[in-house]
Amino acid sequence: MNEDAYLLARARAVRNVPLTTVGAADGLSVLRRAADDVQRRLVDVEAAGGPAVMVRWAPDVEPVSGAVGDPLTHREAAPSQLLTLGAAVRLCWPDPELALYPGGAVAEEDVLAACVPPGDGLLREGMALIAQTSAYRSALRVLRACGYLAADAGDGMVRLGPVVAAWSERDVDELRRGYDLLPCQVEEG
């Protein structure tokens, strides 16, 4: 097997490749060349062990993830996952004029509270308590497992994950245009 193809396959399998694993600059350039050969790119991300790279599609290539309506090849995210991701993006990205990734860290409870619909104080408080053991907490686990959110560091904080770093500039611009529509906790009173 071609050594470059092996490095690329390994990088895709492990998702995040720490820069210390890639080695010297020539190791990174070999991996970058292998990615370019198959319409991929390397994205710089922050991993638990420090700086890393992640293999993603080139910006001008957007492969179809499956035929819409075909349950064997196309899977839609649950509404709770989309709402939770939207809340995490909004709260971890307080200024849409700045770069989206890596963003900041925000408490899990703030993300969960942002998922609760607005209402009177007592209703909102009760729903926020329910949310802590509901579909929104499950959505946090799924989003972390898929790389949209960083792995749980055990500190009760939510951070944007490496998959977000790979979003195209077109997608980030779309988020900027709809920034005010992303869920966030509204102060009542």
PDB file of N, CA and C in Angstrom, residues 11 39 57 63 111 119 133 178 180 185:
ATOM      1  N   ALA A  11      -5.416   8.917   9.303  1.00  0.00           N
ATOM      2  CA  ALA A  11      -5.876  10.223   9.760  1.00  0.00           C
ATOM      3  C   ALA A  11      -7.402  10.293   9.742  1.00  0.00           C
ATOM      4  N   GLN A  39      -8.986  15.237  -3.166  1.00  0.00           N
ATOM      5  CA  GLN A  39      -9.928  16.332  -2.924  1.00  0.00           C
ATOM      6  C   GLN A  39     -10.308  16.481  -1.455  1.00  0.00           C
ATOM      7  N   TRP A  57     -13.348  17.315   3.547  1.00  0.00           N
ATOM      8  CA  TRP A  57     -13.460  17.537   2.115  1.00  0.00           C
ATOM      9  C   TRP A  57     -12.909  18.905   1.751  1.00  0.00           C
ATOM     10  N   PRO A  63     -19.705  16.284  -1.113  1.00  0.00           N
ATOM     11  CA  PRO A  63     -20.320  15.018  -1.496  1.00  0.00           C
ATOM     12  C   PRO A  63     -21.701  14.853  -0.878  1.00  0.00           C
ATOM     13  N   VAL A 111     -26.341  25.851  28.065  1.00  0.00           N
ATOM     14  CA  VAL A 111     -26.783  25.301  26.775  1.00  0.00           C
ATOM     15  C   VAL A 111     -28.148  24.653  26.944  1.00  0.00           C
ATOM     16  N   GLY A 119     -40.954  31.271  28.511  1.00  0.00           N
ATOM     17  CA  GLY A 119     -42.244  31.182  29.199  1.00  0.00           C
ATOM     18  C   GLY A 119     -42.151  31.930  30.503  1.00  0.00           C
ATOM     19  N   THR A 133     -32.092  16.051  32.209  1.00  0.00           N
ATOM     20  CA  THR A 133     -32.084  14.594  32.054  1.00  0.00           C
ATOM     21  C   THR A 133     -32.860  14.183  30.810  1.00  0.00           C
ATOM     22  N   GLY A 178     -27.862  34.387  10.075  1.00  0.00           N
ATOM     23  CA  GLY A 178     -28.962  33.958  10.933  1.00  0.00           C
ATOM     24  C   GLY A 178     -28.599  33.894  12.402  1.00  0.00           C
ATOM     25  N   ASP A 180     -28.923  35.826  14.944  1.00  0.00           N
ATOM     26  CA  ASP A 180     -29.952  36.212  15.913  1.00  0.00           C
ATOM     27  C   ASP A 180     -31.079  35.193  16.026  1.00  0.00           C
ATOM     28  N   GLN A 185     -30.259  31.788  25.837  1.00  0.00           N
ATOM     29  CA  GLN A 185     -31.087  32.022  27.013  1.00  0.00           C
ATOM     30  C   GLN A 185     -31.389  33.508  27.102  1.00  0.00           C
TER      31      GLN A 185
END
